[in-house]
Coordinates of C-alpha atoms in Angstrom, one line a residue:
Chain A
M1 CA 0.3 -12.7 -4.6
T2 CA 3.0 -13.9 -2.3
L3 CA 5.6 -12.9 -4.8
S4 CA 4.2 -9.4 -5.4
T5 CA 4.5 -8.5 -1.7
Q6 CA 8.3 -8.7 -2.2
E7 CA 8.2 -6.6 -5.3
R8 CA 9.0 -2.9 -5.0
R9 CA 7.0 -0.3 -6.7
D10 CA 9.4 0.0 -9.6
G11 CA 9.0 -3.8 -10.2
T12 CA 12.5 -4.8 -9.1
R13 CA 12.6 -7.7 -6.8
R14 CA 14.9 -7.6 -3.9
P15 CA 15.7 -9.8 -0.9
W16 CA 14.2 -8.4 2.3
S17 CA 17.6 -7.7 3.8
R18 CA 18.6 -5.2 1.2
I19 CA 15.5 -3.0 1.6
A20 CA 15.8 -3.1 5.3
P21 CA 17.0 0.5 5.8
V22 CA 14.1 1.9 3.8
S23 CA 11.5 -0.2 5.4
G24 CA 13.1 0.5 8.8
R25 CA 12.3 4.2 8.4
R26 CA 8.9 3.4 7.1
F27 CA 8.3 1.1 10.0
R28 CA 9.4 3.7 12.4
Q29 CA 7.0 6.2 10.8
A30 CA 4.2 3.8 10.9
R31 CA 4.8 2.9 14.6
V32 CA 5.0 6.6 15.6
G33 CA 1.9 7.5 13.6
L34 CA -0.1 4.7 15.2
L35 CA 1.2 5.6 18.7
F36 CA 0.2 9.3 18.2
V37 CA -3.3 8.4 16.9
A38 CA -3.8 5.7 19.6
P39 CA -5.4 7.8 22.4
M40 CA -7.9 9.4 20.0
L41 CA -8.5 6.1 18.2
L42 CA -9.3 4.4 21.4
L43 CA -11.7 7.1 22.4
F44 CA -13.4 7.0 19.0
I45 CA -13.7 3.2 19.0
V46 CA -15.1 3.1 22.5
F47 CA -17.3 6.2 22.6
R48 CA -18.3 6.7 18.9
F49 CA -18.1 3.5 16.9
V50 CA -19.2 1.1 19.5
P51 CA -22.2 3.3 20.5
T52 CA -23.2 3.7 16.8
A53 CA -23.1 0.0 16.2
G54 CA -24.7 -0.4 19.6
A55 CA -27.6 1.8 18.7
F56 CA -28.4 -0.4 15.7
L57 CA -28.2 -3.6 17.8
L58 CA -30.0 -2.1 20.7
S59 CA -32.9 -1.0 18.5
L60 CA -33.5 -4.7 17.7
T61 CA -33.8 -5.7 21.3
D62 CA -36.0 -5.2 24.3
Y63 CA -33.4 -3.9 26.8
S64 CA -34.5 -3.3 30.4
L65 CA -33.0 -1.2 33.1
S66 CA -31.6 -4.3 34.9
G67 CA -29.5 -5.1 31.8
E68 CA -31.6 -8.0 30.7
W69 CA -32.4 -8.1 27.0
S70 CA -34.0 -10.1 24.4
F71 CA -33.8 -10.0 20.6
I72 CA -37.1 -8.8 19.1
G73 CA -36.1 -8.1 15.5
V74 CA -37.9 -5.0 14.0
D75 CA -40.6 -4.9 16.7
N76 CA -39.5 -1.5 17.9
Y77 CA -39.8 -0.1 14.4
T78 CA -43.3 -1.6 13.8
R79 CA -44.2 -0.2 17.2
L80 CA -42.9 3.3 16.1
A81 CA -45.1 3.1 13.0
G82 CA -48.2 2.6 15.1
D83 CA -47.2 5.0 18.0
D84 CA -49.3 8.2 18.1
L85 CA -46.7 9.8 20.4
F86 CA -44.0 9.2 17.8
R87 CA -46.2 10.5 15.0
E88 CA -47.0 13.6 17.0
A89 CA -43.4 14.2 17.9
L90 CA -42.4 13.8 14.3
I91 CA -45.0 16.4 13.2
V92 CA -43.9 18.8 16.0
T93 CA -40.3 18.4 14.9
L94 CA -41.1 19.0 11.2
T95 CA -43.2 22.0 12.0
Y96 CA -40.4 23.4 14.1
V97 CA -38.0 22.9 11.3
V98 CA -40.3 24.6 8.8
V99 CA -40.6 27.6 11.2
F100 CA -37.1 27.8 12.5
V101 CA -35.0 27.3 9.4
P102 CA -36.4 30.1 7.2
L103 CA -36.5 32.4 10.2
T104 CA -32.9 31.9 11.2
V105 CA -31.6 31.9 7.6
L106 CA -33.5 35.1 6.8
L107 CA -32.3 36.7 10.0
S108 CA -28.7 35.8 9.4
L109 CA -28.8 36.8 5.7
G110 CA -30.5 40.1 6.6
T111 CA -28.0 41.1 9.2
A112 CA -25.1 39.9 7.1
L113 CA -26.4 42.1 4.2
L114 CA -26.8 45.1 6.5
L115 CA -23.4 44.6 8.0
H116 CA -21.8 44.2 4.6
Q117 CA -23.0 47.6 3.6
V118 CA -21.8 49.6 6.6
V119 CA -18.2 50.6 7.0
W120 CA -18.4 52.3 10.4
G121 CA -18.9 50.2 13.4
R122 CA -19.0 46.9 11.6
G123 CA -16.9 45.2 14.2
F124 CA -19.1 46.5 17.0
F125 CA -22.3 45.3 15.4
R126 CA -20.8 42.0 14.4
G127 CA -19.9 41.5 18.1
V128 CA -23.4 42.4 19.3
F129 CA -25.1 39.9 16.9
F130 CA -22.6 37.2 17.8
L131 CA -22.9 37.6 21.5
P132 CA -25.9 35.3 22.1
Y133 CA -24.1 32.5 20.2
V134 CA -21.5 32.1 22.9
T135 CA -24.2 31.5 25.5
S136 CA -26.1 28.3 26.1
I137 CA -29.5 27.5 24.7
V138 CA -30.5 26.8 28.3
L139 CA -29.6 30.3 29.2
A140 CA -31.5 31.7 26.2
A141 CA -34.5 29.5 27.2
V142 CA -34.5 30.7 30.8
I143 CA -34.4 34.4 29.8
W144 CA -36.9 34.1 27.1
K145 CA -39.3 32.1 29.2
W146 CA -39.6 35.1 31.4
I147 CA -39.9 37.4 28.4
Y148 CA -42.8 35.4 27.2
D149 CA -44.4 35.0 30.6
A150 CA -48.2 35.6 30.4
E151 CA -48.3 37.7 33.6
D152 CA -44.9 39.2 34.4
G153 CA -43.1 38.9 31.1
L154 CA -41.4 41.7 29.2
L155 CA -43.3 41.2 26.0
N156 CA -46.7 41.3 27.7
G157 CA -45.6 44.3 29.7
L158 CA -44.8 46.0 26.4
L159 CA -48.1 44.9 24.9
G160 CA -49.8 46.2 28.0
L161 CA -48.4 49.7 27.4
V162 CA -50.4 49.8 24.1
S163 CA -53.4 48.1 25.8
A164 CA -53.0 44.9 23.9
G165 CA -52.6 41.3 25.1
P166 CA -51.8 39.6 27.2
V167 CA -50.8 36.7 25.0
D168 CA -49.8 33.4 26.5
F169 CA -46.9 32.8 24.1
L170 CA -45.8 29.5 25.6
G171 CA -49.2 28.3 26.7
R172 CA -51.0 28.2 23.4
A173 CA -50.6 25.4 21.0
G174 CA -50.4 27.6 17.9
A175 CA -47.9 30.0 19.4
V176 CA -45.5 27.8 21.3
L177 CA -43.4 26.5 18.4
P178 CA -42.8 29.9 16.8
S179 CA -42.0 31.3 20.2
I180 CA -39.3 28.7 20.8
A181 CA -38.0 29.1 17.3
V182 CA -37.5 32.8 17.9
T183 CA -35.6 32.0 21.0
S184 CA -33.3 29.5 19.2
A185 CA -32.9 31.9 16.3
W186 CA -31.9 34.7 18.6
K187 CA -29.3 32.4 20.3
G188 CA -27.8 31.0 17.1
F189 CA -28.1 33.4 14.1
G190 CA -24.8 35.0 14.8
Y191 CA -22.9 31.9 13.6
S192 CA -24.7 31.7 10.2
M193 CA -24.4 35.5 9.9
L194 CA -20.6 35.3 10.2
I195 CA -20.4 32.5 7.6
L196 CA -22.7 34.5 5.2
L197 CA -20.8 37.7 5.8
A198 CA -17.5 36.0 4.9
G199 CA -19.3 34.7 1.8
L200 CA -20.4 38.2 0.9
Q201 CA -17.0 39.6 1.3
S202 CA -15.5 37.0 -1.0
I203 CA -17.7 38.3 -3.9
P204 CA -15.5 40.7 -6.0
R205 CA -16.8 44.3 -5.7
S206 CA -16.2 44.8 -9.4
F207 CA -19.1 42.5 -10.2
T208 CA -21.7 44.7 -8.4
E209 CA -20.0 47.9 -9.6
A210 CA -20.2 46.7 -13.2
A211 CA -23.9 45.9 -12.8
M212 CA -24.5 49.3 -11.2
I213 CA -23.0 51.0 -14.3
D214 CA -25.3 48.9 -16.4
G215 CA -28.1 50.4 -14.4
A216 CA -29.1 47.4 -12.3
G217 CA -31.1 48.3 -9.2
A218 CA -30.3 47.0 -5.7
W219 CA -32.8 44.2 -5.9
Q220 CA -31.6 43.1 -9.4
R221 CA -28.0 43.2 -8.2
F222 CA -29.0 41.0 -5.2
R223 CA -31.1 38.7 -7.3
H224 CA -28.7 38.2 -10.2
I225 CA -25.2 38.6 -8.7
T226 CA -25.1 38.3 -4.9
L227 CA -27.6 35.4 -4.6
P228 CA -26.1 33.1 -7.2
L229 CA -22.5 33.7 -6.0
L230 CA -23.6 33.2 -2.4
R231 CA -25.4 29.9 -3.1
P232 CA -22.7 27.5 -1.9
V233 CA -22.4 29.4 1.4
L234 CA -26.2 29.7 1.7
F235 CA -26.5 26.0 1.1
F236 CA -24.0 25.2 3.9
V237 CA -25.9 27.4 6.3
L238 CA -29.2 25.9 5.3
V239 CA -28.0 22.3 5.9
I240 CA -26.3 23.1 9.2
E241 CA -29.4 24.9 10.6
T242 CA -31.8 22.2 9.3
I243 CA -29.8 19.5 11.0
Q244 CA -29.6 21.5 14.1
A245 CA -33.4 22.1 14.1
F246 CA -34.1 18.4 13.9
Q247 CA -32.2 17.9 17.1
V248 CA -34.2 20.5 19.1
F249 CA -34.6 19.6 22.7
D250 CA -33.0 21.8 25.3
A251 CA -35.2 24.9 24.8
M252 CA -38.4 22.7 25.0
Y253 CA -37.2 20.9 28.1
V254 CA -36.6 24.2 29.9
M255 CA -39.3 26.4 28.5
T256 CA -42.4 24.2 28.2
G257 CA -41.6 20.7 29.3
G258 CA -43.0 19.7 25.9
G259 CA -46.4 21.3 26.5
P260 CA -49.0 22.5 26.3
V261 CA -50.4 19.0 25.7
R262 CA -47.3 17.9 23.8
A263 CA -47.5 20.8 21.4
S264 CA -43.7 21.2 21.7
Y265 CA -42.8 17.6 22.3
S266 CA -40.0 16.9 19.8
L267 CA -38.4 13.6 18.6
V268 CA -35.4 14.1 20.9
Y269 CA -37.7 14.8 23.8
L270 CA -39.5 11.5 23.1
L271 CA -36.1 9.8 22.9
Y272 CA -35.1 11.3 26.2
D273 CA -38.3 10.3 27.9
S274 CA -38.3 6.8 26.5
G275 CA -34.8 6.3 27.7
F276 CA -34.6 8.0 31.0
K277 CA -38.2 8.2 32.2
F278 CA -39.5 4.8 31.0
F279 CA -36.1 3.1 30.7
D280 CA -37.2 1.6 27.4
F281 CA -33.7 1.6 26.0
G282 CA -34.4 -0.4 22.8
Y283 CA -37.3 1.7 21.8
A284 CA -35.3 4.9 22.5
S285 CA -32.5 3.6 20.3
A286 CA -34.9 3.0 17.5
I287 CA -36.1 6.6 17.8
G288 CA -32.5 7.8 17.7
L289 CA -31.9 5.9 14.5
M290 CA -35.0 7.4 12.9
L291 CA -33.6 10.8 13.8
F292 CA -30.3 9.7 12.2
A293 CA -32.1 8.6 9.0
V294 CA -34.2 11.7 8.8
V295 CA -31.2 14.0 9.1
L296 CA -29.3 12.0 6.5
V297 CA -32.2 12.0 4.0
V298 CA -32.8 15.7 4.5
S299 CA -29.3 16.7 3.8
L300 CA -29.2 14.5 0.7
V301 CA -32.5 15.9 -0.6
Q302 CA -31.3 19.4 0.1
R303 CA -28.0 18.8 -1.7
R304 CA -29.9 17.6 -4.8
F305 CA -32.4 20.4 -4.8
V306 CA -30.0 23.3 -4.2
G307 CA -27.2 21.8 -6.3
R308 CA -29.4 21.4 -9.4
E309 CA -31.0 24.8 -9.6
D310 CA -28.3 26.3 -11.8
Chain B
M1 CA -31.1 52.7 11.6
L2 CA -32.3 49.2 10.9
L3 CA -29.0 47.9 12.1
A4 CA -29.1 49.8 15.4
L5 CA -32.7 48.6 16.0
T6 CA -31.7 45.0 15.4
A7 CA -28.7 45.4 17.7
I8 CA -30.9 46.8 20.5
V9 CA -33.4 43.9 20.1
T10 CA -30.5 41.4 20.2
I11 CA -29.1 42.9 23.4
T12 CA -32.4 43.5 25.2
P13 CA -32.7 39.9 26.7
F14 CA -29.3 40.2 28.3
A15 CA -30.2 43.6 29.7
A16 CA -33.5 42.3 31.0
M17 CA -31.7 39.4 32.7
V18 CA -29.3 41.7 34.5
L19 CA -32.1 44.2 35.5
V20 CA -34.3 41.5 36.9
A21 CA -31.3 39.9 38.7
F22 CA -30.6 43.2 40.5
A23 CA -34.2 44.1 41.1
P24 CA -35.7 43.7 44.6
P25 CA -37.6 40.4 45.0
S26 CA -40.9 42.3 45.0
G27 CA -40.2 43.8 41.5
R28 CA -40.8 40.8 39.3
T29 CA -43.1 42.3 36.6
F30 CA -42.0 44.2 33.6
P31 CA -42.2 47.9 34.6
D32 CA -41.2 47.4 38.3
A33 CA -38.0 45.5 37.5
F34 CA -36.8 48.4 35.3
I35 CA -36.7 51.1 37.9
P36 CA -32.9 51.3 38.6
S37 CA -33.3 53.1 42.0
N38 CA -33.5 50.0 44.2
V39 CA -30.6 47.9 43.0
T40 CA -29.9 44.9 45.3
W41 CA -27.5 42.0 45.7
E42 CA -30.2 40.1 47.6
N43 CA -31.0 37.7 44.7
F44 CA -27.4 36.7 44.2
Q45 CA -27.0 36.0 48.0
N46 CA -30.2 34.0 48.0
V47 CA -29.4 31.9 45.0
L48 CA -25.9 31.2 46.3
S49 CA -27.1 30.1 49.7
G50 CA -30.3 28.4 48.6
S51 CA -28.8 26.2 45.9
D52 CA -25.8 24.1 45.0
I53 CA -24.6 26.8 42.5
G54 CA -21.1 26.8 43.9
R55 CA -20.8 23.1 43.4
W56 CA -22.3 23.3 39.9
T57 CA -19.8 26.0 38.9
L58 CA -17.0 23.7 40.1
N59 CA -18.4 20.8 38.0
S60 CA -18.7 23.0 34.9
L61 CA -15.2 24.2 35.4
V62 CA -13.9 20.6 35.8
Y63 CA -15.9 19.5 32.8
S64 CA -14.8 22.4 30.5
L65 CA -11.2 22.8 31.5
S66 CA -10.2 19.1 31.6
S67 CA -11.9 18.6 28.2
V68 CA -10.0 21.6 26.8
V69 CA -6.6 20.2 28.0
L70 CA -7.3 16.6 26.9
I71 CA -8.9 17.3 23.6
L72 CA -6.1 19.7 22.6
L73 CA -3.5 17.1 23.6
F74 CA -5.1 14.1 21.9
A75 CA -6.4 16.0 18.8
S76 CA -3.0 17.6 18.1
M77 CA -1.2 14.3 18.5
A78 CA -3.7 12.6 16.1
G79 CA -3.6 15.6 13.8
Y80 CA 0.2 15.4 13.6
A81 CA 0.1 11.7 12.8
F82 CA -2.6 12.2 10.1
A83 CA -0.8 15.1 8.6
K84 CA 2.8 14.0 8.6
K85 CA 3.1 10.3 9.2
R86 CA 2.3 7.3 6.9
F87 CA 0.9 4.3 8.6
P88 CA -1.5 1.5 7.7
G89 CA -5.1 2.5 7.8
R90 CA -4.4 6.2 8.0
E91 CA -6.9 7.4 5.4
M92 CA -9.6 5.0 6.6
M93 CA -9.2 6.0 10.2
F94 CA -9.4 9.7 9.3
W95 CA -12.5 9.3 7.3
A96 CA -14.1 7.1 9.9
F97 CA -13.4 9.9 12.5
L98 CA -15.0 12.5 10.2
A99 CA -18.0 10.2 9.4
T100 CA -19.0 10.4 13.0
L101 CA -20.0 14.0 12.4
M102 CA -22.9 12.6 10.4
V103 CA -24.3 10.7 13.4
P104 CA -26.3 13.0 15.7
F105 CA -25.1 12.6 19.3
Q106 CA -28.7 11.9 20.3
A107 CA -28.7 8.8 18.2
T108 CA -26.0 7.3 20.2
L109 CA -27.1 8.7 23.6
I110 CA -28.6 5.5 24.9
P111 CA -25.8 3.1 24.1
T112 CA -23.2 5.7 25.3
Y113 CA -25.1 5.9 28.6
I114 CA -25.4 2.1 29.0
L115 CA -21.6 1.9 28.3
V116 CA -20.8 4.5 30.8
S117 CA -23.0 2.9 33.4
K118 CA -21.4 -0.5 32.8
L119 CA -18.1 1.2 33.5
G120 CA -19.5 2.5 36.7
W121 CA -19.0 6.1 35.6
V122 CA -22.5 7.5 35.9
D123 CA -22.7 10.4 38.4
G124 CA -19.0 11.1 38.3
Y125 CA -16.4 13.2 36.5
W126 CA -15.1 10.3 34.4
G127 CA -18.5 9.6 32.9
L128 CA -19.0 13.4 32.3
V129 CA -15.7 14.1 30.7
V130 CA -14.3 11.0 28.9
P131 CA -17.1 10.2 26.4
T132 CA -17.0 13.7 25.0
L133 CA -13.3 13.7 24.2
A134 CA -13.8 11.9 20.9
N135 CA -14.2 15.1 18.9
S136 CA -13.9 14.9 15.1
Q137 CA -13.9 18.6 14.5
A138 CA -10.9 19.0 16.7
V139 CA -8.9 16.3 15.0
F140 CA -9.9 17.7 11.6
L141 CA -8.8 21.2 12.4
M142 CA -5.5 20.1 13.9
R143 CA -4.7 18.0 10.8
Q144 CA -5.5 21.0 8.6
F145 CA -3.2 23.3 10.5
I146 CA -0.3 20.8 10.9
S147 CA -0.3 19.8 7.3
Q148 CA 0.5 23.4 6.4
L149 CA 3.8 23.2 8.3
P150 CA 6.7 22.5 5.9
D151 CA 8.0 18.9 5.8
E152 CA 11.6 20.1 5.7
L153 CA 11.3 21.2 9.3
F154 CA 10.5 17.7 10.5
E155 CA 13.1 16.1 8.2
A156 CA 15.8 18.4 9.6
A157 CA 14.8 17.6 13.2
E158 CA 14.8 13.9 12.5
M159 CA 18.3 14.1 11.0
D160 CA 19.5 15.9 14.1
G161 CA 18.3 12.8 16.0
A162 CA 15.4 14.4 17.8
S163 CA 12.9 11.9 19.2
E164 CA 9.3 12.0 17.9
W165 CA 7.9 13.2 21.2
R166 CA 10.5 15.9 21.2
I167 CA 9.6 17.0 17.7
Y168 CA 6.0 17.1 18.7
T169 CA 6.5 19.1 21.8
T170 CA 9.2 21.5 20.6
I171 CA 8.2 22.0 16.9
V172 CA 4.6 21.0 16.4
L173 CA 2.9 22.5 19.5
P174 CA 4.6 25.9 19.4
L175 CA 3.9 26.4 15.7
V176 CA 0.2 25.6 16.0
R177 CA -0.3 27.7 19.1
P178 CA -2.8 30.0 17.4
A179 CA -4.9 27.0 16.2
L180 CA -4.7 25.5 19.7
A181 CA -5.9 28.7 21.3
T182 CA -8.9 29.0 18.9
L183 CA -9.8 25.4 19.3
G184 CA -9.4 25.7 23.1
V185 CA -11.8 28.6 23.3
F186 CA -14.4 26.7 21.3
V187 CA -14.0 23.5 23.3
F188 CA -14.4 25.5 26.5
L189 CA -17.6 27.1 25.2
W190 CA -19.1 23.9 23.9
H191 CA -18.6 22.1 27.2
W192 CA -19.5 25.1 29.4
N193 CA -22.8 25.4 27.4
D194 CA -23.4 21.6 27.0
F195 CA -26.7 20.3 28.3
L196 CA -28.0 16.9 27.2
W197 CA -25.0 14.8 28.2
P198 CA -24.5 16.4 31.7
L199 CA -28.2 16.1 32.2
V200 CA -28.2 12.4 31.5
V201 CA -24.9 11.5 33.2
G202 CA -25.0 13.7 36.3
Q203 CA -28.2 12.6 38.0
S204 CA -27.6 13.8 41.6
G205 CA -27.6 17.5 42.5
E206 CA -24.0 17.1 43.4
M207 CA -22.9 16.2 39.8
Q208 CA -25.0 18.7 37.9
T209 CA -23.3 21.4 35.8
L210 CA -24.3 25.0 35.8
T211 CA -26.6 24.7 32.7
V212 CA -28.4 21.6 34.2
G213 CA -28.6 23.4 37.6
L214 CA -30.1 26.4 36.0
A215 CA -32.7 24.3 34.3
T216 CA -33.4 22.6 37.7
L217 CA -33.9 26.0 39.4
Q218 CA -36.2 27.0 36.7
A219 CA -38.3 23.9 37.2
E220 CA -38.4 24.3 41.0
N221 CA -40.5 27.5 41.3
V222 CA -37.5 29.5 42.5
P223 CA -38.4 33.2 42.3
I224 CA -37.5 34.7 38.9
N225 CA -35.1 37.2 40.3
Q226 CA -33.0 34.5 41.8
I227 CA -33.1 32.5 38.5
M228 CA -31.9 35.5 36.6
A229 CA -29.1 36.0 39.2
G230 CA -28.1 32.4 38.6
A231 CA -28.3 33.0 34.9
T232 CA -26.1 36.0 35.2
I233 CA -23.5 33.9 37.1
T234 CA -23.7 31.2 34.4
V235 CA -23.1 33.5 31.5
L236 CA -20.2 35.4 33.1
P237 CA -17.4 33.1 31.9
S238 CA -18.8 33.0 28.3
L239 CA -19.0 36.8 28.3
L240 CA -15.4 37.0 29.6
V241 CA -14.1 34.8 26.9
F242 CA -16.2 36.7 24.4
G243 CA -15.0 40.1 25.6
L244 CA -11.3 39.1 25.5
L245 CA -11.4 37.2 22.2
Q246 CA -14.2 38.6 20.2
R247 CA -12.3 39.4 17.0
Y248 CA -10.4 36.1 17.3
L249 CA -13.6 34.1 17.6
T250 CA -15.5 35.7 14.9
D251 CA -12.6 35.5 12.4
S252 CA -12.0 31.9 13.1
I253 CA -15.7 31.0 12.4
A254 CA -15.6 32.9 9.2
T255 CA -12.4 31.0 8.0
T256 CA -12.8 27.5 9.5
G257 CA -16.5 27.2 10.0
I258 CA -16.2 25.7 13.5
K259 CA -19.7 24.9 14.7
G260 CA -20.8 24.1 18.2

């Protein structure tokens, strides 16, 4: 091994002095490269890699606000397994995912298909649909909380005009998650719509034209040409939105405070409370890692499922 | 038809926000707030005098703008190194950076917070800004754009004896200006709209950002007209950016898939 380090790629062996000019340039490149990466590398080490490793270690400890800690092994995880609060938060999160993901994907796909067909005013409509995406979920939550308000809200005002309601959208256990999902979908569908629209535009027009000549109807063209060709893009959108849905917190924090009776108390909400209300840092880290694991598993399963279909 | 209807539904919440913000404090219910005859600035005056909204705006500006400058600088430097320089550990480092995209921020929230508090940075600008600078998407994008620049350019500059810093500032940065602009706009929006990290790290009213402040107002039984006035103020910079750069933003999402 010591010999091979002195060997050049072409196998010729040379004394170090004679390859100095080449390695000098290489050395300079390496030094410059490392110097230019250094600020980012430092930031990543300190604020990404250390916290990720820290999350693992922390989840195996009982870490108190004062900074005292003791190693307790997998106790936090066994505690999670028996914690009703965690089980409820997991169910709330899964329910939210099941409601939100189809809603937002269908909404983005629908608007993308509509936009793909129009010629006039496409830019204008694209802008309108994208507008909510540039705002914050907190803003969306604040506005929609009023829209849903049982007494003064816009929706109940409209329902009142046709002598219906009032419906307490955020105050009823069965309605609260769909209501929040609608708010998040409104805020975010513009992004997926743009991705899907770009996907639609990359499908050669000749494909659908040929099918039309063969007498295929609109639904058949969509089912047998558009959908299969759009699958990779659709998959990307599905994964992104699902991962996003598992991290739901902001809207619930602002709109319901997790209520009514924890009907909108998500995993991240539990993580936040465990950390910053009960200062149970070890336990909160264990929840964070469960979230990490769930997100990882879901994207792997999704990849398998969608990838295999054809 | 369907398209126009969807567009109207999409825009209605914004319209409602503005109408309620300008309605007199008495008109808080649905039909009353929509009578445009009695438009008033009262809600804006009240929310400005009754809350720290000015300070929150300053905090949001500091958070967003300093992040834009620092992320653009560090990410373009790293992107240049990853794209054009050979150094030990290059591939490994790059993939390690990208791998952090897989870890949800919430999973590392607690250790990051403990770290920041050990540094004595809680409730201050350092704690707010610095931990959010390690941005994988920014590094990835800059590497993509810089690797498209022809190598001959750099070889020629090197032969002319230009220093690396000079090559970076006079060749790399001007050539990737469009990419920097796009990334800058997205970084601004991400940080302007960010919630969880500012919520955790800025505990006192003094250090809250606009999004956190808005959530606080909401929780404090402030009249809805004032909240909507605050919301309108919060959304203005985003709308401004959107209005000026709409085509630019939408095109870059379609081609690069930048996600907030």
